[in-house]
Coordinates of C-alpha atoms in Angstrom, one line a residue:
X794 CA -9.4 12.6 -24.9
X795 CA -7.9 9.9 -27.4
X796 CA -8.3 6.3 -26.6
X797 CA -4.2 6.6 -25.8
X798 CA -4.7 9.2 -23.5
X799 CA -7.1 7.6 -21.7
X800 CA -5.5 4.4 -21.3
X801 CA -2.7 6.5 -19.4
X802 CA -4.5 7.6 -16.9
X803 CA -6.5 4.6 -16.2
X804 CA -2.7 3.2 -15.5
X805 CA -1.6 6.2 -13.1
X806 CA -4.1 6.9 -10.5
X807 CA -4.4 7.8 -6.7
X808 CA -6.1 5.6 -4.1
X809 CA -7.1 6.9 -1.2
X810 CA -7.2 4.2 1.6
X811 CA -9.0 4.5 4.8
X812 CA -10.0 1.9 7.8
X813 CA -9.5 0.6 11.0
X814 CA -5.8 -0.6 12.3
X815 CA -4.6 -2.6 15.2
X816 CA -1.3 -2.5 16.8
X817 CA -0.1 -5.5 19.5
X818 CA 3.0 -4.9 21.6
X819 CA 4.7 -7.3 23.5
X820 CA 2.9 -11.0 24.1
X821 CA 1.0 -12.6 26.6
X822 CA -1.0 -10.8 29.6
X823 CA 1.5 -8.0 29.3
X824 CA 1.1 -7.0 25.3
X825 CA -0.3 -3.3 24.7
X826 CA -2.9 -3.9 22.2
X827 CA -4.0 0.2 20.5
X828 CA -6.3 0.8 18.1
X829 CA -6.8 3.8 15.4
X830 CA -8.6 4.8 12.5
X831 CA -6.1 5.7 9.4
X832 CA -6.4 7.1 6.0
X833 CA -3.4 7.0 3.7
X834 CA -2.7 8.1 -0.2
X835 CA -0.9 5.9 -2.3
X836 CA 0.1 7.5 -5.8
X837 CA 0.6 4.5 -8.2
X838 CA 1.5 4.2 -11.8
X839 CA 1.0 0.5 -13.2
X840 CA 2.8 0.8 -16.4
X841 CA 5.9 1.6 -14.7
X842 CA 4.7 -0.5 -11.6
X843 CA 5.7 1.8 -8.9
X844 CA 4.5 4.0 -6.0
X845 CA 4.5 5.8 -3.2
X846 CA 2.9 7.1 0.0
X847 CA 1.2 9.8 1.9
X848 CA 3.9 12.7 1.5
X849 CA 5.7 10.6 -1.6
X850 CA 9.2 11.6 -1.0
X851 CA 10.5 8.4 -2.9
X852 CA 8.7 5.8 -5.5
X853 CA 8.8 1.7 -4.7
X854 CA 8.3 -1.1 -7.1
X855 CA 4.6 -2.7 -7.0
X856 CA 5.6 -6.8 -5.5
X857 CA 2.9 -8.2 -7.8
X858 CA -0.1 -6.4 -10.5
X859 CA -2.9 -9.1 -11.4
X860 CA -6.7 -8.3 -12.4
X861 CA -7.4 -8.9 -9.0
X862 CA -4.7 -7.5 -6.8
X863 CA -2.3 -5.0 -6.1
X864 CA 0.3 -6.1 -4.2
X865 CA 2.4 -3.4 -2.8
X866 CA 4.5 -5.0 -0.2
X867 CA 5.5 -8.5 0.1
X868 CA 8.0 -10.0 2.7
X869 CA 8.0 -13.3 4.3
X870 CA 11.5 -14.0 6.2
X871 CA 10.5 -16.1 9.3
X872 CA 7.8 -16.1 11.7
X873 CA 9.1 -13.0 13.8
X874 CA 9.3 -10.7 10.6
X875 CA 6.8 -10.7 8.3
X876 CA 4.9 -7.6 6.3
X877 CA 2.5 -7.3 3.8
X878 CA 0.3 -4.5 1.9
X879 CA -2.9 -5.2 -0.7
X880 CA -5.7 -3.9 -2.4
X881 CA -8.5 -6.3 -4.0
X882 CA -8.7 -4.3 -7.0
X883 CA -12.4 -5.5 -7.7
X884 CA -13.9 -4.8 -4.2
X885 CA -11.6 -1.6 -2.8
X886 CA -10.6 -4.0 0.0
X887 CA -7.4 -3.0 2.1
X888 CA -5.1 -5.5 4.2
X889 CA -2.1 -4.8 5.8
X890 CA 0.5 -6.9 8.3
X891 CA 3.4 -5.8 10.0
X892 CA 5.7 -8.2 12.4
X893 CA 8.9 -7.5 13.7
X894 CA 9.3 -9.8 16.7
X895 CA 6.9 -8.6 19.4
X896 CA 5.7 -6.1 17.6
X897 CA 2.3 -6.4 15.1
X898 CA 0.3 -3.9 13.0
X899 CA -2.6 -4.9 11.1
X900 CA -4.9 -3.1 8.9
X901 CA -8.1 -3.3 7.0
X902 CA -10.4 -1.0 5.4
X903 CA -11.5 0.3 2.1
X904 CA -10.1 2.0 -1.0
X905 CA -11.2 4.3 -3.6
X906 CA -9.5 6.0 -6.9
X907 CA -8.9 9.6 -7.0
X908 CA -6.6 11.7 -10.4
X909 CA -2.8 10.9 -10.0
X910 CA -0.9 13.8 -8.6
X911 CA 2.4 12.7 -9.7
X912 CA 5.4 11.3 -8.1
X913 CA 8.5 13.5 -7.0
X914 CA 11.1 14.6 -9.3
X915 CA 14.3 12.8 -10.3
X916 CA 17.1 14.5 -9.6
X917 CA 19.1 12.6 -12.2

């Protein structure tokens, strides 16, 4: 492989993302608090910093690439709606937040590269 080609796919790769989440519905003595192991695919290409999910039926921009951190989600309105998705990029680790009013989903866990298999196909 030539040093170009090999600097492409170091910048398009899969991760494969697995852990422990924890969901919390409702507050106080009455919240519903589940918990479940996940495992997710993200397909990401950091030249043209976007990705996508699991089945990858559309492509989203990347918040935030440093040598530290991808940052794949990013959104801060108020304290009742809140979400966030990262990947420590030197250990593998995985965080995600979700908070819609009553409603929370956090995740943690590991990740580890696997060969991009492509994003979907513009139609235009």
């Amino acid at each position: 492989m030539t040093a170009t080609a090999l600097m492409a796919a170091a910048a398009a790769f899969n991760l494969i993302c697995s852990g422990t989440g924890l969901t919390v519905v409702g507050t106080g003595p009455s919240a519903k608090t589940t918990s479940d192991d996940f495992t997710m695919v993200y397909r990401i290409d950091l030249d043209g910093r976007r990705y996508c999910m699991d089945k990858c039926e559309s492509t989203s921009q990347l918040e935030a690439v440093t040598d530290t951190e991808l940052v794949f989600k990013y959104l801060n309105n108020s304290e009742t709606l809140a979400s966030f998705v990262k990947v420590n990029r030197e250990s593998g680790a995985y965080l995600s937040t979700i908070k819609i009013g009553s409603f929370t989903s956090m995740r943690s866990g590991t990740c580890v590269p696997a060969p991009f298999t492509g994003f979907p196909a513009r139609k235009f």
